[in-house]
Amino acid sequence: MTIAPPRPITSAKDPRFAPTLYANVGRPESWTLQSYLLSGGYQAVQRAFAIGNDAVIDEVKKSGLRGRGGAGFATGLKWSFMPLNDGKPHLILCNADESEPGTFKDRYLMSEDPHQLIEGMIIGGFAMRASLGYIYIRGEYVQAAERIRAAIVEAREAGFLGKNILGSGFDFDLQVHRGAGAYICGEETALMNSLEGLRANPRLKPPFPAASGLYGLPTTINNVETFCAATQILKYGWEWHAGMGTEKSKGTKLFQISGPVARPGIYELPLGTTFRELIFDWAGGPLEDIKVIIPGGSSCMMLPYTEAILDTGMDYEALAAAGSSLGTGGVTLIPKADCIVNATWNIVRFYAHESCGKCTPCREGIGSWMVRMYEKQVRGQGQPGDVQLILDMCDNIGGRSFCALADACLSPVMSSIKLFRDEYDALATTGKPIYPARKRWREA
Amino acid sequence: MKVHVDGISLDLPAGTSAIDAVFHAGKDVPYFCAHPYLSPVGACRMCLIESGSPRKNPDGTFIMEGEGDAATPKIFWFPKPMAACTMLATEGMQIKTAATSEVVAKSQAGMMEFTLLNHPLDCPTCDKGGACELQDRAFEYGYGASRFGFDRRHAEKHYPLSDYVILDQERCIHCKRCVRYFEEVPGQEVLDFIERGSHTFIDTAEGGLPVGFQGNITDICPVGALLDNVARFRGRNWEYDHTPTTCTLCPVGCSITVDARNGSLERIVAGENREVNEAWICDAGRFGHVFASEGRLTTPMIRNEDGQLVTATWDQAVDAIRAGMVGLDAHDLAVFLNADSTLEEGVAAEAFVGLTGLASVDHWPRQPGYGADAPTLTEIAQSDGVVVLGADLGEEAPVLELRILEMLRGGLLPAEFHHGTAIADLRLVERPARKREKLAVISSKPSRLSENAGFTAQLDAATALAGLTGSSDNAAVKAATELLNKAERPILILGAEALSSLSGAARSALQSLTQRTRTRILALPAGANARGLASLNLVPRSGGLRYDQLSQARVALVSRLDPLAEGQTRPRFLISHDTHLTATAQQADVVLPAVTNYEKRGTTVNLEGRLLPLRPAALKNGEAADLIRALGIVAEALDVKTGIRGIRSAQTLLSERLGVNVAELPIHGLIAPLGMRYDAPAAPYTPQLWKEGMKRSDPVYSAGMIELPMAPTFVAGDD
């Protein structure tokens, strides 16, 4: 007789669900070491030391944790790529350059619960035999950077960082580096260049960071939420983590929702939770008619606001099947009364401004041309054939650029044209949008 | 490794990039950012190809497609076109270029449209027009018209980065070759992209470019963004006569191409010689050619009754020499020639000396050599320990400095294929690490190279040499000794300072050093062809005068040397053979017009002992003639007959002697044994690369640029 597998938790309404990543957020002085220790902090790292580095990697592998920065690569597998006994110092990097429009989870993780990240990085550093970790934090996150810095000092004084941590014989320390405001620094190799004091251009891969990363040393880079999730996995065990979410998307995730809803914000939900639950049960429902869901930050394909999509689970596989991706979990809703061309222009303008200038299709195609094609449409100067031209430019840019930034810009462009070709055509031929510009919903 | 390009099967060595596979197959892809001697970066995205590779099963066999004997490895194609320059070709890879793939053709045309988006298309006024990679590739692969209906980016135009290089930021297509060149080759971090996205532009942070090798960026710029300022607006590319030849400014012997228009030398660009200068030349060799077209002597000159120098015919010159030689015989004649004279001129001088039996023959600059087989430049680049002693390479042999820096980067020489040097060698990386501990530089004054050396000391050469072969307290000398002892392929480079202080004891100490360790010694020759001329015994015979003893001579023929400007006094009768009316020529009794080395056919020997050809560019030089002819004139006046009457007979004689047909020397040269090296004491010599007349006195851009008048200044006070 076999024991039936427990029903996976795919809803935050499930009584077995309790928030972990965000459990401390909102408590008084939650960013202090004292508060963190009271809530059971730094137990995970002690357990990690007890079971040993290979067992930690194994635990993370079995937990099914996947990178929370957007690409969703299996974290345990990534950690196991680090070479063993190569005689070089190993480094780990925390990508805290959270710049994707619609994404704001890491900011609160760092400013409200910095010790959770520090603990996760100690665990990661221990597992990957690293001696130093860098937190590359977005320059605009002033408070988060200050809290992290203060927390590192506290942790160092308490013996959680430095030489021979908790008597384990493991030496590890952390450094905070503040960025100077570039989206491209979220790309792992551009981040490394920026950290080294070079121009933030993506590097050629191979060599991959695990072979030659920061300063030419073996490096592994993870998102803030990934390290925090590692803390929770070591704290509660892999079975707990693997018991949540769908078959291939395990654990909990911070979902952010923005747009015209009653309670925009960050919600910790198990993977596989439906859009309907997020929008209606947690965010209080839309305040006006919605036409588009952007599921995971502006670089994801837009999805139509339909019953079928609302019932789609927010996990890596289901969203890929729906033609988009989970991304960072930054859900953005676009109201029906907003012109889609104008809304997309807003996104394209962002990518044009953030193109690093290294490769031709992105610098010229996005940075010089695409953004001006949109500006032309929105200003009512469009001509018949412009939409076809935009699509042809997408064909010439897509997949041909050096890094994924250009493709990130094309997702909203191509998906919005696919979904709302009528709006584009009307604007291009008549010069007048179907949905004229209006005051922002907050002011209305 | 089998690779298939457009259905053509190739057998390639592992490590070949996909772009080289394409070119090796005789196919074509456009590219702007890749360069054979720079790291591949994949920035321009022009070299798109479709590619796919077979995959292996877990048991190591290929995943097959089809049944039975017809089964072939299944090709897994990449979903999108890939940049060929940054992709390694792998076993069984299939590649489709624009010739067979419509996707690739469209991608490349689209990419060309993007590249041209902000390009000003001012080809009619651009110096690069006609030799522009962008122009050619746009014609071959572009749409022909742009669909971009907006204003182009405007940026700084014709903006001088230095006296020699002019930058046009609008024309820049951001290939980053110039940035990578400075970082990777001379190791100078001066240029970079500034701003980002569509605002990105190239500039220096501090203004100006470092002296030495900056001109190379004008060669590698695929568009007209970085231009040679000395040659600016001097001609269109199709108007130039291109003459591939060898530079004779220093003993490295770099390949250059001399571009002349209407008989005037306007531009020099680097030629490629994998074994000598790769693709780089120094600034003096590139920009220091102004003298060849300005103020040239075009006819012989003699003294008239009033003692004034006046133009004359060659016959009158013969008569004047004959008249001046009355009462003297051939033994009283001294012949001094420039050390960059060709081997052909050398054999003519040797024959003349043999016929007349004169003892005073010398070439200058010259210094006592060190008789050892010199290592080649490739061996230096692939060495694992170099000690530079008493040398200022920036003045003596600049490109040798680049080859030493290449050694510090690991000496990775790009592979060679049907199409030439590998276009993208993926072993070359951006911002390469330099193994400074493999280089020691010891000289009495700091040099550019010492900034890259792991060990440096400021010591005079004699002390350093004694320390190197004996023992020393100096840490850098100790480290250098260690380097020569420990390295597998150590090389010791002796410069002018070291060679001029080389005592007999030092020579034997060096000899024992080479016997004790694996050290090979490169003694830098002073003049471009000093090594070759020394093998022709053009040094003072017993009782003869040296060049610095000119004043003791009764009669002298001085070829392309200016001893009077260096403080020597004139002999009784002076014949000057020169290109310009120098201080010496002004005081000479007879002046014979000379050709520069840009106008000569001949052979020169570089510091490795490599025979390199000189080919004549069509420059306006009137009746100017080489030393063979000048010696013939003097011989005629002396009523002797030399067997050598011109370049052909000189080359026949030289070919017989060397066993090499020098008339048909390949442009990249040939290493051949030169035979014995004759030696004689010489005066001390200070090398200097830039000489008077090489620079244009007024930089061209100041004439072409408009300067706004200054606003009037108000002085507070009186009212």
mmCIF file of C-alpha atoms in Angstrom, chain A residues 180-183 193 196 198-199 201-207 352-361 363-369 372-373 376 389 392-393 395-402, chain B residues 40-45 48 80-81 86 103 106-107 109-111 113-115 117-118 143 146-153 172-174 176 192-200 426 430-431:
data_model
loop_
_atom_site.group_PDB
_atom_site.id
_atom_site.type_symbol
_atom_site.label_atom_id
_atom_site.label_comp_id
_atom_site.label_asym_id
_atom_site.label_seq_id
_atom_site.Cartn_x
_atom_site.Cartn_y
_atom_site.Cartn_z
ATOM 1 C CA ALA A 180 24.345 53.831 -10.159
ATOM 2 C CA GLY A 181 20.990 53.318 -11.808
ATOM 3 C CA ALA A 182 21.179 51.041 -14.824
ATOM 4 C CA TYR A 183 18.690 48.310 -15.700
ATOM 5 C CA ASN A 193 31.533 44.440 -14.960
ATOM 6 C CA GLU A 196 34.587 45.646 -11.086
ATOM 7 C CA LEU A 198 33.974 48.781 -15.683
ATOM 8 C CA ARG A 199 31.316 49.886 -18.086
ATOM 9 C CA ASN A 201 28.115 45.884 -20.728
ATOM 10 C CA PRO A 202 27.208 42.209 -20.741
ATOM 11 C CA ARG A 203 30.145 39.853 -21.188
ATOM 12 C CA LEU A 204 30.576 37.060 -23.648
ATOM 13 C CA LYS A 205 29.401 33.659 -22.422
ATOM 14 C CA PRO A 206 31.144 31.215 -22.245
ATOM 15 C CA PRO A 207 33.053 31.462 -19.962
ATOM 16 C CA ALA A 352 15.269 52.478 -25.044
ATOM 17 C CA HIS A 353 16.599 54.516 -22.149
ATOM 18 C CA GLU A 354 18.195 51.506 -20.527
ATOM 19 C CA SER A 355 19.859 49.951 -23.601
ATOM 20 C CA CYS A 356 23.552 49.700 -22.783
ATOM 21 C CA GLY A 357 24.688 50.547 -26.307
ATOM 22 C CA LYS A 358 26.886 47.521 -26.856
ATOM 23 C CA CYS A 359 25.125 45.789 -29.722
ATOM 24 C CA THR A 360 23.541 47.243 -32.829
ATOM 25 C CA PRO A 361 19.963 45.875 -32.769
ATOM 26 C CA ARG A 363 21.178 50.425 -29.460
ATOM 27 C CA GLU A 364 19.808 51.419 -32.853
ATOM 28 C CA GLY A 365 16.724 49.227 -33.231
ATOM 29 C CA ILE A 366 15.238 49.846 -29.806
ATOM 30 C CA GLY A 367 17.108 52.921 -28.618
ATOM 31 C CA SER A 368 16.805 55.019 -31.744
ATOM 32 C CA TRP A 369 14.020 53.637 -33.839
ATOM 33 C CA ARG A 372 10.423 56.936 -31.968
ATOM 34 C CA MET A 373 8.007 54.788 -33.954
ATOM 35 C CA LYS A 376 5.094 58.968 -33.696
ATOM 36 C CA LEU A 389 7.093 48.101 -40.037
ATOM 37 C CA ASP A 392 9.289 43.704 -39.250
ATOM 38 C CA MET A 393 11.720 45.519 -36.935
ATOM 39 C CA ASP A 395 11.661 40.256 -36.604
ATOM 40 C CA ASN A 396 15.050 41.846 -37.303
ATOM 41 C CA ILE A 397 15.845 42.463 -33.634
ATOM 42 C CA GLY A 398 14.394 39.382 -31.954
ATOM 43 C CA GLY A 399 16.998 36.827 -30.950
ATOM 44 C CA ARG A 400 19.751 38.704 -32.759
ATOM 45 C CA SER A 401 20.923 40.934 -29.916
ATOM 46 C CA PHE A 402 23.831 40.265 -27.571
ATOM 47 C CA PRO B 40 35.947 38.827 -30.464
ATOM 48 C CA VAL B 41 33.060 40.612 -28.724
ATOM 49 C CA GLY B 42 29.965 40.055 -30.846
ATOM 50 C CA ALA B 43 28.873 43.692 -30.711
ATOM 51 C CA CYS B 44 27.963 44.558 -34.291
ATOM 52 C CA ARG B 45 25.767 41.471 -34.841
ATOM 53 C CA LEU B 48 24.718 36.265 -38.328
ATOM 54 C CA LYS B 80 17.491 32.197 -34.173
ATOM 55 C CA PRO B 81 20.497 33.318 -36.238
ATOM 56 C CA THR B 86 31.662 34.485 -30.947
ATOM 57 C CA VAL B 103 16.542 34.108 -42.821
ATOM 58 C CA LYS B 106 17.069 39.157 -44.164
ATOM 59 C CA SER B 107 18.705 39.342 -40.731
ATOM 60 C CA ALA B 109 19.978 43.306 -44.303
ATOM 61 C CA GLY B 110 17.960 44.308 -41.243
ATOM 62 C CA MET B 111 21.074 44.636 -39.139
ATOM 63 C CA GLU B 113 19.631 49.006 -41.758
ATOM 64 C CA PHE B 114 20.111 49.409 -37.988
ATOM 65 C CA THR B 115 23.821 50.066 -38.386
ATOM 66 C CA LEU B 117 20.334 54.300 -38.898
ATOM 67 C CA ASN B 118 22.408 57.038 -37.316
ATOM 68 C CA TYR B 143 18.438 46.890 -48.376
ATOM 69 C CA SER B 146 16.302 52.950 -45.159
ATOM 70 C CA ARG B 147 12.804 52.998 -43.705
ATOM 71 C CA PHE B 148 13.955 55.199 -40.823
ATOM 72 C CA GLY B 149 12.048 58.447 -41.116
ATOM 73 C CA PHE B 150 13.459 60.431 -38.229
ATOM 74 C CA ASP B 151 16.353 62.796 -37.581
ATOM 75 C CA ARG B 152 19.691 61.162 -37.128
ATOM 76 C CA ARG B 153 21.741 61.467 -34.005
ATOM 77 C CA CYS B 172 31.001 55.751 -35.417
ATOM 78 C CA ILE B 173 29.164 52.425 -35.576
ATOM 79 C CA HIS B 174 30.278 51.359 -32.075
ATOM 80 C CA LYS B 176 34.639 48.998 -30.165
ATOM 81 C CA ASP B 192 35.962 54.126 -24.037
ATOM 82 C CA PHE B 193 32.291 54.407 -24.717
ATOM 83 C CA ILE B 194 30.643 57.204 -22.797
ATOM 84 C CA GLU B 195 26.876 57.458 -22.135
ATOM 85 C CA ARG B 196 24.619 54.546 -23.025
ATOM 86 C CA GLY B 197 21.957 53.372 -25.431
ATOM 87 C CA SER B 198 21.593 55.444 -28.568
ATOM 88 C CA HIS B 199 23.606 58.255 -26.969
ATOM 89 C CA THR B 200 26.729 56.097 -26.709
ATOM 90 C CA LEU B 426 38.181 32.893 -29.248
ATOM 91 C CA GLU B 430 38.757 41.261 -23.560
ATOM 92 C CA ARG B 431 40.893 42.915 -20.903
#
